[in-house]
């Protein structure tokens, strides 16, 4: 590891939450404008986190704090692995550990609301994980390796050969960002809700940690979309931004669905279009130049 | 300043006629748009700063109110919205009514009226914010209220 790598890592650690915070603020601003409101300031998520950090930390049991820290660490780790172009399959596994930590944290509180939220999040993992694995498989078929450096260094974009997986990944992004119509594991900000699902029993610094982890997660998930056109970074970033804006619009025009509906959608439509794409790659034997 | 920029409220209805509740909800609608001040109506007491209580307290919900109050992390303030929450209102001498919210938990600000206009409620929230900042500076902790109080009669 040379000086440049350390510099890049520090840049990601500091820059990612700032980008994520602004992205979250843009989300709240656009949501407000679509509803005919003025909306909070752009830096409102930053004020929220700052306030939460200054409050008392009330926990049901001490292990709750441990699980949120595990969640944050593994999200940051998966983002760093993505930036350093590591093994894509490994990134998915590390990312899953982060999601599991949040679920176990919710389960450990014993609150019925947190438990319902956690079990619904398990259903979300069950529905998006196969699509992510097929995405990794597509990268393997196209480049002969799971290493992301092969995708980034290639001269032609991934999207040309994997348009169907791209569509599936947009829905996965929607599920992962916990936006409507898939926002049942934790109700999103600004909605008037009875409870907050998985995060019901978190307050103060513990909840702030979850928010900061979400900022990193925003960057990580748009990074997955960026990979589809990584050969030209500018188009890749644009693709990520467009996907994010699309999801904000979808969030505002749809209502919440049953988790059964999501499972049916992902295990029938998303899996089938992904497998069709994989079959095409396998039969034609194209390689990413 | 950070507290004043993102006050999250929890709305508690103790025996209200629903008149004050719809006025509180009106504050969150696009017309008044409380979110532009960073106000969020949060569902869980663990994440709230301001407790907005509507209605007069009766013997059945005394412990619910105390339980919710104890679960809000410090610093916190309580805002009594409406005549019933302030004094008991027209229900003050009913046989099942304890009285205003201040009979059970410490109240920091009152918004009188039956029912108060959304502007008045937003004014109350802004008044509560300065109290919240002072509590933060003076490091004033909320009083822990006992769940089984004297105000619950044995036959309730």
XYZ file of C-alpha atoms in Angstrom:
445
model
C 0.000 0.000 0.000
C 1.658 3.234 -1.114
C 1.008 6.861 -0.184
C -1.491 7.384 -2.996
C -3.694 4.554 -1.760
C -3.721 5.908 1.797
C -4.562 9.363 0.468
C -7.435 7.917 -1.586
C -8.744 5.979 1.418
C -8.744 9.116 3.597
C -10.446 11.047 0.793
C -13.197 8.399 0.571
C -13.643 8.285 4.357
C -14.137 12.059 4.533
C -15.736 12.725 1.136
C -18.327 9.934 1.015
C -20.423 11.080 4.018
C -20.388 14.668 2.677
C -21.654 13.503 -0.730
C -24.162 11.176 0.957
C -25.398 13.985 3.221
C -25.961 16.316 0.267
C -27.645 13.490 -1.695
C -29.969 12.898 1.249
C -30.686 16.634 1.449
C -31.435 16.765 -2.288
C -33.823 13.839 -1.782
C -35.750 15.725 0.923
C -35.762 18.947 -1.100
C -37.041 17.264 -4.289
C -39.639 15.309 -2.294
C -40.854 18.587 -0.762
C -40.994 20.342 -4.143
C -42.951 17.440 -5.666
C -45.463 17.800 -2.823
C -45.736 21.584 -3.360
C -43.776 22.503 -0.230
C -40.677 24.645 0.310
C -38.833 21.865 2.095
C -35.985 21.853 4.618
C -32.540 23.356 3.900
C -30.135 21.284 1.821
C -27.951 20.547 4.860
C -30.880 19.381 7.015
C -29.531 15.765 7.294
C -26.282 17.233 8.677
C -28.186 19.244 11.314
C -30.162 16.127 12.230
C -27.013 14.039 12.721
C -25.342 16.828 14.721
C -28.378 17.085 16.973
C -28.648 13.320 17.455
C -24.974 13.143 18.467
C -25.571 15.742 21.211
C -28.451 13.827 22.802
C -28.503 11.170 25.499
C -27.881 7.622 24.322
C -30.819 5.575 25.567
C -30.482 1.888 24.804
C -32.464 -1.192 25.715
C -29.298 -3.302 25.962
C -25.597 -2.403 25.472
C -25.086 -4.802 22.550
C -27.358 -2.532 20.475
C -24.487 -0.015 20.184
C -22.084 -2.739 19.093
C -24.336 -3.787 16.196
C -24.641 -0.264 14.774
C -20.861 0.141 14.889
C -20.485 -3.187 13.032
C -23.025 -1.908 10.491
C -21.056 1.323 9.947
C -17.657 -0.432 9.759
C -18.784 -3.002 7.199
C -20.530 -0.405 5.012
C -17.333 1.672 4.999
C -15.298 -1.471 4.296
C -17.447 -2.440 1.306
C -17.209 1.119 -0.054
C -13.407 1.077 0.296
C -13.234 -2.322 -1.431
C -15.316 -0.885 -4.275
C -13.042 2.154 -4.611
C -9.919 -0.051 -4.588
C -11.450 -2.298 -7.318
C -11.413 -5.486 -5.257
C -13.232 -8.787 -5.762
C -16.906 -7.987 -6.506
C -18.229 -11.226 -4.986
C -16.392 -10.417 -1.754
C -17.846 -6.875 -1.738
C -21.366 -8.343 -1.892
C -20.607 -10.640 1.056
C -19.117 -7.827 3.153
C -22.124 -5.663 2.337
C -24.497 -8.453 3.406
C -22.722 -8.689 6.779
C -23.490 -4.991 7.312
C -27.196 -5.507 6.568
C -27.287 -8.540 8.859
C -25.705 -6.506 11.698
C -28.521 -3.955 11.476
C -31.123 -6.742 11.483
C -29.564 -8.446 14.529
C -29.399 -5.048 16.242
C -33.111 -4.545 15.656
C -33.909 -8.074 16.804
C -31.818 -7.708 19.991
C -34.041 -4.959 21.384
C -37.061 -7.219 21.798
C -39.456 -4.497 20.680
C -42.234 -5.968 18.515
C -41.980 -3.061 16.030
C -38.218 -3.559 15.648
C -38.772 -7.295 15.211
C -41.369 -6.835 12.471
C -39.057 -4.341 10.750
C -36.133 -6.752 11.008
C -38.029 -9.722 9.620
C -39.233 -7.568 6.723
C -35.625 -6.501 6.060
C -34.699 -10.201 5.872
C -37.330 -10.539 3.136
C -35.711 -7.575 1.355
C -32.298 -9.275 1.504
C -33.900 -12.485 0.251
C -35.248 -10.641 -2.786
C -32.253 -8.519 -3.835
C -29.358 -10.871 -3.030
C -29.864 -13.279 -6.016
C -29.880 -10.326 -8.426
C -26.613 -9.015 -6.959
C -25.025 -12.475 -7.311
C -26.170 -12.652 -10.957
C -24.651 -9.184 -11.499
C -21.339 -10.560 -10.201
C -21.752 -13.600 -12.458
C -22.271 -11.322 -15.478
C -19.043 -9.487 -14.640
C -17.269 -12.855 -14.418
C -18.616 -14.044 -17.790
C -17.610 -10.777 -19.475
C -14.128 -10.364 -18.020
C -13.116 -13.838 -16.786
C -12.538 -12.548 -13.267
C -14.536 -11.160 -10.340
C -11.990 -8.361 -9.896
C -13.490 -4.945 -10.574
C -10.206 -3.641 -11.979
C -10.986 -5.606 -15.165
C -14.321 -3.760 -15.534
C -12.857 -0.322 -14.845
C -9.856 -0.821 -17.131
C -11.954 -2.128 -20.052
C -12.479 0.275 -22.954
C -16.145 -0.597 -23.595
C -18.935 -0.145 -21.024
C -20.659 -2.987 -19.187
C -24.138 -1.597 -19.910
C -23.971 -2.539 -23.614
C -23.941 -6.264 -22.747
C -26.043 -6.161 -19.552
C -29.066 -3.902 -20.158
C -31.519 -6.294 -18.453
C -29.345 -6.621 -15.344
C -29.184 -2.814 -15.258
C -32.993 -2.651 -15.069
C -32.954 -5.247 -12.286
C -30.268 -3.276 -10.431
C -32.413 -0.115 -10.506
C -35.115 -2.024 -8.593
C -32.468 -3.451 -6.235
C -31.278 0.120 -5.578
C -34.881 1.030 -4.755
C -35.150 -1.865 -2.293
C -31.771 -1.139 -0.711
C -32.366 2.587 -0.213
C -35.629 1.613 1.530
C -37.671 3.882 -0.695
C -41.330 3.487 -1.478
C -42.828 1.074 -2.696
C -40.335 -1.061 -0.719
C -39.952 1.066 2.428
C -41.698 -1.212 4.905
C -38.681 -2.316 6.977
C -38.145 1.251 8.175
C -40.501 4.051 7.254
C -38.725 6.856 5.488
C -38.201 10.408 6.755
C -40.972 12.932 6.613
C -43.782 10.422 6.541
C -46.118 10.373 9.467
C -45.773 6.890 10.845
C -46.613 5.032 14.004
C -43.144 3.475 14.316
C -39.788 3.411 12.565
C -39.404 -0.326 11.975
C -35.915 -1.717 12.549
C -34.610 1.529 14.038
C -37.501 2.046 16.494
C -35.381 1.455 19.612
C -32.422 3.578 18.507
C -32.084 7.172 19.634
C -29.362 9.783 20.001
C -25.790 8.805 18.974
C -26.815 5.244 18.070
C -29.346 6.512 15.536
C -26.813 9.093 14.295
C -24.419 6.217 13.527
C -27.106 4.572 11.398
C -27.664 7.867 9.552
C -23.925 8.280 8.867
C -23.787 4.675 7.626
C -26.690 5.518 5.307
C -24.640 8.407 3.868
C -21.844 5.952 3.025
C -24.448 3.505 1.682
C -25.826 6.103 -0.767
C -22.359 6.473 -2.292
C -21.760 2.709 -2.311
C -25.053 1.893 -4.054
C -24.686 4.581 -6.709
C -21.148 3.197 -7.120
C -22.699 -0.121 -8.151
C -24.628 1.742 -10.877
C -21.441 3.656 -11.812
C -19.790 0.304 -12.675
C -22.146 -0.089 -15.633
C -20.271 2.692 -17.450
C -16.965 2.724 -15.567
C -14.956 2.994 -18.823
C -15.934 6.677 -18.993
C -16.122 8.054 -15.410
C -18.156 11.123 -16.387
C -20.920 9.069 -18.032
C -20.697 6.610 -15.115
C -21.280 9.341 -12.524
C -24.115 10.766 -14.654
C -25.676 7.286 -14.793
C -25.497 7.057 -10.996
C -27.066 10.504 -10.534
C -29.871 9.737 -13.025
C -30.609 6.437 -11.278
C -30.734 8.219 -7.902
C -33.091 10.937 -9.187
C -35.275 8.263 -10.820
C -35.589 6.511 -7.470
C -36.599 9.732 -5.705
C -39.379 10.178 -8.293
C -40.471 6.532 -7.920
C -40.476 7.071 -4.131
C -42.936 9.933 -4.533
C -45.334 8.402 -7.034
C -45.806 4.989 -5.436
C -47.405 3.682 -2.253
C -46.068 0.961 0.001
C -46.634 -2.660 -1.073
C -46.838 -5.951 0.786
C -43.519 -7.766 1.150
C -45.095 -10.710 -0.740
C -45.483 -8.454 -3.779
C -41.806 -7.503 -3.676
C -40.717 -11.140 -3.320
C -42.903 -12.131 -6.275
C -41.526 -9.253 -8.374
C -37.889 -9.990 -7.658
C -38.053 -13.790 -7.788
C -40.054 -13.823 -11.019
C -39.447 -10.729 -13.163
C -36.015 -9.565 -11.927
C -34.496 -13.046 -11.699
C -35.864 -14.079 -15.113
C -34.575 -10.998 -16.952
C -31.212 -11.365 -15.204
C -30.980 -15.058 -16.156
C -31.946 -14.234 -19.766
C -29.114 -11.712 -19.824
C -26.675 -14.243 -18.317
C -27.784 -16.906 -20.832
C -27.156 -14.480 -23.693
C -23.664 -13.723 -22.366
C -22.934 -17.455 -21.945
C -24.178 -18.501 -25.397
C -22.666 -15.604 -27.363
C -19.422 -15.744 -25.388
C -18.763 -11.993 -25.715
C -15.853 -10.543 -23.781
C -15.405 -7.022 -22.448
C -12.666 -5.508 -24.619
C -27.935 25.793 17.616
C -28.091 22.250 16.351
C -31.118 21.416 18.469
C -33.086 24.411 17.192
C -32.422 23.409 13.596
C -33.920 19.939 13.755
C -36.643 19.606 16.381
C -38.317 16.253 16.048
C -41.716 16.046 17.692
C -43.706 13.142 19.019
C -47.429 13.703 19.025
C -49.265 12.112 21.955
C -53.037 12.051 22.126
C -54.349 11.562 25.662
C -58.139 11.565 25.584
C -58.384 14.341 22.990
C -61.556 14.997 20.980
C -59.373 14.933 17.795
C -59.857 18.679 17.241
C -56.324 19.599 18.364
C -54.877 16.521 16.629
C -56.015 17.569 13.178
C -54.596 21.044 13.839
C -51.236 19.490 14.748
C -51.369 17.400 11.577
C -52.309 20.561 9.615
C -48.917 22.031 10.637
C -47.236 19.233 8.687
C -49.290 19.680 5.520
C -47.921 21.628 2.523
C -49.846 24.778 3.553
C -47.900 25.337 6.799
C -44.985 22.962 5.989
C -43.342 22.562 9.377
C -40.602 20.497 7.709
C -38.996 23.664 6.311
C -37.905 24.396 9.900
C -36.584 20.845 10.183
C -39.609 19.694 12.197
C -40.353 16.005 11.698
C -43.259 14.152 13.239
C -41.355 11.122 14.436
C -43.188 8.009 15.556
C -40.945 6.796 18.334
C -40.183 8.631 21.632
C -36.557 7.428 21.552
C -35.792 9.852 18.700
C -37.971 12.803 19.742
C -37.043 16.172 21.283
C -40.424 17.828 21.769
C -43.449 16.029 23.164
C -46.671 17.534 21.840
C -49.563 16.459 24.060
C -53.220 17.038 23.205
C -56.270 16.325 25.360
C -56.997 16.071 29.070
C -55.338 13.287 31.047
C -57.578 10.592 32.477
C -56.817 7.746 34.851
C -56.549 5.168 32.091
C -53.701 6.912 30.234
C -51.667 8.414 33.094
C -49.129 5.615 32.940
C -48.967 5.670 29.129
C -48.093 9.370 29.237
C -45.451 8.881 31.967
C -43.953 5.930 30.096
C -43.618 7.915 26.871
C -42.125 10.884 28.773
C -39.506 8.685 30.450
C -38.468 7.192 27.101
C -37.515 10.546 25.500
C -33.758 11.153 25.818
C -32.532 14.451 27.373
C -32.723 17.331 26.592
C -36.482 17.289 26.076
C -39.431 19.636 26.417
C -43.174 19.081 26.736
C -45.660 21.239 24.842
C -49.298 21.142 25.987
C -51.533 21.949 22.995
C -55.134 23.064 23.547
C -57.308 24.036 26.491
C -57.764 20.421 27.633
C -54.029 19.703 27.748
C -53.367 22.984 29.571
C -55.994 22.818 32.310
C -58.407 19.998 31.608
C -60.697 22.353 29.679
C -64.417 21.710 29.782
C -63.705 18.175 30.986
C -61.817 19.325 34.131
C -64.482 18.142 36.600
C -65.361 14.853 34.913
C -65.053 11.903 37.296
C -62.379 10.159 35.197
C -60.250 13.219 34.367
C -57.045 14.040 36.280
C -56.737 17.502 34.725
C -54.089 19.157 32.566
C -50.902 17.440 31.449
C -48.917 19.346 34.122
C -50.654 17.288 36.806
C -48.666 14.267 35.624
C -45.453 15.386 33.883
C -43.590 18.742 33.894
C -44.829 20.983 31.047
C -42.539 23.666 29.538
C -44.896 25.540 27.203
C -48.655 25.892 26.787
C -50.635 26.619 23.634
C -54.151 27.605 24.760
C -57.236 27.571 22.565
C -60.045 25.235 21.596
C -58.720 24.344 19.245
C -55.502 26.383 18.649
C -54.722 27.505 15.109
C -51.751 25.855 13.358
C -49.897 29.192 13.512
C -50.263 29.167 17.296
C -48.954 25.596 17.490
C -45.909 26.513 15.363
C -45.390 29.521 17.688
C -45.485 27.118 20.623
C -42.887 24.873 18.980
C -40.609 27.898 18.416
C -41.079 28.923 22.086
C -40.245 25.355 23.132
C -37.062 25.491 21.041
C -35.526 28.315 23.103
C -36.354 26.387 26.282
C -34.735 23.322 24.697
C -31.553 25.295 23.956
C -31.458 26.632 27.532
C -31.887 23.121 28.901
C -29.039 21.965 26.682
C -26.753 24.774 27.920
C -27.696 24.389 31.580
C -27.550 20.599 31.217
C -30.996 20.290 32.809
C -32.244 16.711 32.891
C -35.887 15.777 32.661
C -37.507 14.556 35.855
C -37.923 10.795 36.035
C -41.614 10.237 36.793
C -42.716 7.127 38.648
C -45.074 4.907 36.717
C -47.483 4.134 39.561
C -48.391 7.586 40.894
C -50.719 8.733 43.642
C -53.214 10.146 41.178
C -54.370 6.675 40.171
C -57.167 5.697 42.545
C -57.381 2.077 43.655
C -60.731 1.576 41.899
C -59.543 2.911 38.506
